[in-house]
Amino acid sequence: VDVVSIGSNSRAAYHQAQNQTWIHQNYELASIRHFFALTEDHHVLANDTCDTSFILDNVAKCAEQSNINAVQRGNLIYSNINSTGWHCAQKRSAVGLGRIVADQYFDHGNRKNQQLPDWLLLVDDDTLFHMSVFQMAVSQLNYNSSYVLAGRHITFDYPYGGWGTALSKGAIERLYQPMHCNFNAAFGIASSSNYHKHACATLKKNMANERDFFVNGDTLASLMLKVATGQNKNFDHPSTGANISNTRTPFCYHSDWLNGYFFQHYLLMGWTIPLFPSCPSPLKCSNPAEIKENEKSANEECAKDNDVMACHYQTPEMMQAISNATQPTSQLDADG
């Protein structure tokens, strides 16, 4: 299992707590191979910017577009903002998949010797994940098939990010397969596989304006990165034929909607993203800042429950306390 955790430089303690409680201190988590802790620093590697003035201008443009396109684009456009840092973070999963994780698995499009993981988890930095529960839940699934699983759903059955989204090895392979489409052909495709036929047909619909960024040879991960960073680099606009050079378009999507749209309509070929098997509602652990004082102990006990898969809105202190309470006192206890 590889893990992509979306965080921030301002919350470094959260990634540190995840690293310690998910990997080093719990013998059950030995199956985690790579832990990608993503922050603002990784946007630079994708030629992206989290500059305040650019983001504020970006949000203003999104607000203008939302009045025009919200209905026809399925309400994907998101123009609200809590902070410039929050808005920049909405792009971070695409930056991670399209650049950071891609560079781990591939070298200029060629597969490295390293094997793909059986599962890739996307989570927020304030999530505590019980890997043993997850592994038990997915043990009956063939990870070579294409699965995308969610910890919790929001609108359109898209995954709610913090509770975790899991991609199987089969889905990861699709995520990084180059796509070749001929939109002038009778069926708008230039590939023979069912997945590529469906991907090209979805591209032709252009429901999230993604076709404006597409060039033959793009993978789905690189296309998501282009949409998120708003970068069109010297290619012919597929709709008008006009050449676009070094321009940026505003990014108007919540990360859950961006991921959910591409995962559902491309990776799953239109099928709904299901919840984690044997865990219909991992929403058992509340935000400690919002629960009543007399419920705090119950919340902490819930997080220690061995049947709970994911706990969102956890502080570093809570992660450490839960890890200390659930791990064996010695390796002998673990083996015993």
XYZ file of C-alpha atoms in Angstrom:
336
model
C 0.000 0.000 0.000
C 1.211 3.483 -0.886
C -0.260 6.555 0.811
C -0.715 10.115 -0.486
C -1.488 12.537 2.334
C -2.624 16.081 1.525
C -1.231 18.587 4.015
C 0.480 21.927 4.437
C 3.758 23.389 5.639
C 1.790 25.198 8.328
C 0.642 21.826 9.743
C 3.842 19.827 9.621
C 2.986 18.154 12.925
C 0.047 16.376 11.265
C 2.215 14.614 8.689
C 4.727 13.767 11.386
C 1.992 12.206 13.506
C 0.684 10.191 10.565
C 4.189 9.021 9.735
C 4.738 7.862 13.288
C 1.334 6.350 14.013
C 0.653 4.814 10.594
C 4.068 3.330 9.987
C 6.725 3.193 12.652
C 4.952 2.387 15.895
C 2.282 -0.084 14.829
C 3.446 -3.500 13.689
C 0.282 -3.947 11.614
C 1.292 -1.165 9.225
C 4.394 -2.798 7.808
C 2.585 -3.091 4.474
C 2.852 0.684 3.854
C 5.641 1.098 1.332
C 5.681 4.801 0.408
C 4.191 7.690 2.357
C 3.921 10.814 0.185
C 3.433 13.849 2.448
C 2.335 16.602 0.042
C 2.596 20.319 0.844
C 2.881 23.660 -0.979
C 6.508 22.796 -1.788
C 5.411 20.163 -4.303
C 3.503 22.649 -6.475
C 6.807 24.128 -7.638
C 7.795 20.763 -9.108
C 4.617 20.887 -11.201
C 5.309 24.477 -12.389
C 2.331 25.605 -10.341
C 1.925 28.590 -8.068
C 0.211 29.199 -4.753
C 0.804 32.928 -5.052
C -1.848 34.872 -3.130
C -2.597 37.446 -5.849
C -2.952 34.769 -8.510
C -5.316 32.697 -6.369
C -7.517 35.678 -5.478
C -7.793 36.562 -9.160
C -8.480 32.889 -9.850
C -11.378 32.828 -7.374
C -12.911 35.963 -8.889
C -12.895 34.330 -12.320
C -14.432 31.177 -10.870
C -17.236 33.239 -9.360
C -17.972 34.721 -12.787
C -17.993 31.290 -14.408
C -20.163 29.719 -11.728
C -23.126 31.851 -12.755
C -22.834 30.606 -16.322
C -21.608 27.048 -16.161
C -22.658 25.612 -12.798
C -25.712 23.795 -14.127
C -24.304 22.537 -17.407
C -21.093 21.385 -15.703
C -22.976 19.480 -13.021
C -22.271 22.021 -10.263
C -18.570 21.175 -10.331
C -17.553 24.809 -10.209
C -16.582 26.018 -6.770
C -16.049 29.734 -6.181
C -16.087 29.944 -2.382
C -12.829 30.325 -0.509
C -11.733 30.141 3.097
C -8.149 31.155 2.453
C -5.666 31.213 -0.374
C -3.930 28.243 1.233
C -7.184 26.272 1.253
C -7.826 27.017 -2.406
C -4.315 25.977 -3.372
C -4.734 22.734 -1.434
C -7.661 21.760 -3.685
C -5.106 21.161 -6.450
C -2.716 19.154 -4.319
C -4.036 15.642 -4.966
C -3.773 16.248 -8.725
C -0.245 17.586 -8.265
C 0.568 14.483 -6.255
C -0.877 11.987 -8.736
C 0.246 13.835 -11.862
C 3.786 14.596 -10.815
C 5.051 13.296 -7.466
C 3.586 9.779 -7.538
C 4.055 9.536 -11.310
C 7.769 10.244 -10.919
C 7.984 7.455 -8.347
C 6.510 4.870 -10.714
C 7.643 6.118 -14.127
C 10.605 7.733 -15.876
C 9.474 9.843 -18.859
C 6.502 7.551 -19.346
C 8.482 4.328 -19.008
C 7.683 2.058 -16.076
C 10.429 1.832 -13.492
C 11.446 -1.519 -12.060
C 9.443 -0.782 -8.930
C 6.110 -2.577 -8.773
C 2.884 -0.626 -8.528
C 1.202 -0.941 -5.121
C -1.800 -3.191 -4.661
C -3.647 -0.118 -3.323
C -3.028 3.621 -3.313
C -4.715 5.634 -0.544
C -5.539 9.351 -0.793
C -6.221 11.007 2.576
C -6.025 14.338 4.369
C -3.287 15.004 6.887
C -5.748 14.921 9.809
C -6.872 11.351 9.131
C -5.989 8.309 11.197
C -6.374 5.136 9.158
C -6.548 1.652 10.650
C -4.756 -0.338 7.987
C -5.620 -3.746 9.402
C -9.343 -2.973 9.014
C -8.805 -1.703 5.467
C -6.775 -4.756 4.481
C -9.432 -7.071 5.862
C -12.166 -5.149 4.039
C -10.496 -5.348 0.613
C -9.060 -8.846 1.013
C -11.826 -10.375 -1.126
C -11.302 -7.904 -3.996
C -8.990 -8.573 -6.906
C -6.711 -5.537 -6.829
C -5.686 -6.199 -10.446
C -9.200 -5.118 -11.430
C -10.116 -1.442 -11.481
C -11.613 -0.350 -8.144
C -12.060 3.079 -6.620
C -13.424 2.992 -3.072
C -14.516 5.867 -0.855
C -14.730 6.274 2.903
C -17.698 8.614 2.605
C -19.799 10.109 -0.194
C -20.805 13.655 -1.009
C -22.851 15.001 -3.915
C -22.802 12.866 -7.100
C -21.533 9.905 -5.018
C -18.066 11.422 -5.218
C -15.654 10.568 -2.372
C -15.279 12.923 0.561
C -11.516 13.376 0.619
C -10.518 13.291 4.273
C -12.097 9.927 4.948
C -9.929 8.330 2.328
C -10.140 7.198 -1.277
C -8.510 3.944 -2.362
C -7.390 3.074 -5.887
C -6.593 -0.531 -6.756
C -3.597 -1.557 -8.828
C -5.870 -1.994 -11.849
C -7.162 1.566 -11.455
C -3.615 2.891 -11.015
C -2.592 1.220 -14.272
C -5.445 2.982 -16.054
C -4.505 6.248 -14.371
C -1.063 6.186 -15.991
C -1.887 4.706 -19.416
C -1.253 7.111 -22.320
C -4.477 8.028 -24.123
C -4.749 8.545 -27.894
C -7.976 9.917 -29.323
C -9.002 10.874 -32.844
C -12.011 13.138 -32.395
C -12.606 13.271 -36.156
C -13.074 9.519 -36.396
C -16.522 8.016 -36.597
C -16.486 7.024 -32.939
C -14.057 9.718 -31.791
C -11.395 7.190 -30.852
C -8.031 5.987 -32.029
C -7.615 3.086 -29.618
C -9.059 -0.404 -29.489
C -9.336 -1.177 -25.755
C -12.687 -0.706 -24.067
C -11.146 1.597 -21.484
C -9.559 3.855 -24.083
C -12.721 3.892 -26.179
C -14.676 5.006 -23.135
C -12.021 7.559 -22.119
C -12.034 9.132 -25.577
C -15.830 9.189 -25.635
C -15.836 10.916 -22.225
C -13.233 13.388 -23.409
C -15.421 14.184 -26.383
C -18.260 15.138 -24.002
C -15.862 17.589 -22.324
C -18.026 17.866 -19.199
C -15.313 19.561 -17.103
C -13.535 21.378 -19.975
C -10.767 18.796 -19.754
C -10.572 18.375 -23.507
C -9.240 21.928 -23.721
C -6.063 20.632 -22.064
C -5.730 17.247 -23.742
C -3.047 16.200 -26.203
C -2.517 12.675 -27.461
C -0.190 10.780 -25.171
C -1.556 12.342 -21.996
C -2.340 10.004 -19.134
C -5.396 10.609 -16.996
C -3.095 11.676 -14.147
C -1.294 14.213 -16.341
C -4.642 15.507 -17.650
C -5.880 16.010 -14.085
C -2.667 17.896 -13.351
C -3.196 20.166 -16.349
C -6.771 20.921 -15.329
C -5.745 21.610 -11.720
C -2.816 23.876 -12.546
C -4.676 25.562 -15.409
C -1.780 25.263 -17.792
C -2.134 25.016 -21.566
C 1.274 24.638 -23.155
C 1.538 25.328 -26.901
C -1.098 23.082 -28.379
C -4.058 23.509 -30.660
C -7.346 24.114 -28.921
C -9.460 21.070 -29.911
C -12.661 23.082 -30.187
C -11.513 26.088 -32.199
C -8.192 25.064 -33.682
C -6.625 28.191 -32.211
C -3.159 27.857 -30.738
C -2.881 28.505 -27.017
C 0.545 29.275 -25.632
C 1.597 29.549 -21.985
C -1.813 30.587 -20.702
C -3.568 29.653 -17.485
C -7.236 29.084 -16.926
C -8.848 29.346 -13.492
C -9.180 26.208 -11.411
C -12.691 26.157 -9.985
C -13.128 22.699 -8.489
C -13.137 21.329 -4.997
C -10.579 18.508 -4.836
C -13.292 15.947 -4.041
C -15.205 16.916 -7.164
C -12.084 16.910 -9.342
C -10.991 13.462 -8.156
C -14.502 12.051 -8.119
C -15.315 13.260 -11.617
C -12.221 11.744 -13.210
C -12.287 8.567 -11.144
C -15.965 7.837 -11.769
C -16.248 8.860 -15.400
C -12.866 7.585 -16.533
C -11.318 4.947 -14.256
C -14.647 3.274 -13.465
C -16.100 3.949 -16.927
C -19.232 5.559 -15.494
C -19.889 3.215 -12.575
C -20.610 4.772 -9.176
C -17.764 4.927 -6.674
C -18.740 2.523 -3.862
C -17.935 2.796 -0.175
C -15.261 0.656 1.429
C -16.540 -2.930 1.676
C -17.619 -4.165 5.127
C -17.411 -0.590 6.364
C -20.594 1.194 5.252
C -19.950 4.249 7.406
C -16.495 4.974 8.817
C -17.968 8.280 10.034
C -17.709 7.270 13.690
C -15.120 9.746 14.938
C -16.148 13.366 15.266
C -14.275 16.615 15.004
C -12.972 17.144 18.572
C -13.454 20.898 18.224
C -17.157 20.506 17.516
C -18.342 17.780 19.864
C -19.709 18.414 23.329
C -17.462 18.059 26.348
C -19.371 15.040 27.682
C -18.952 13.261 24.319
C -15.178 13.646 24.039
C -14.349 10.463 25.886
C -16.796 8.505 23.715
C -15.194 9.966 20.614
C -11.718 8.947 21.763
C -12.926 5.444 22.581
C -14.531 5.217 19.153
C -11.236 6.022 17.477
C -9.637 3.163 19.397
C -12.304 0.734 18.162
C -10.610 -1.963 16.107
C -13.615 -2.060 13.761
C -13.298 1.595 12.733
C -11.431 2.061 9.470
C -10.870 5.808 9.261
C -11.063 8.710 11.682
C -11.067 12.195 10.202
C -10.458 15.541 11.950
C -7.871 14.043 14.292
C -5.197 16.196 15.913
C -1.591 14.969 16.133
C -2.102 14.459 19.864
C -5.173 12.303 19.273
C -3.390 10.216 16.646
C -0.524 9.571 19.028
C -2.809 8.732 21.939
C -4.886 6.332 19.845
C -1.774 4.673 18.467
C -0.359 4.211 21.963
C -3.639 2.709 23.147
C -4.036 0.248 20.279
C -0.517 -0.994 19.565
C 0.896 -4.042 21.354
C 3.266 -3.352 24.224
C 5.965 -5.512 22.653
C 6.644 -7.560 19.578
C 6.155 -10.634 21.740
C 2.607 -9.482 22.442
C 2.121 -8.901 18.720
C 3.273 -12.400 17.871
C 1.537 -14.024 20.770
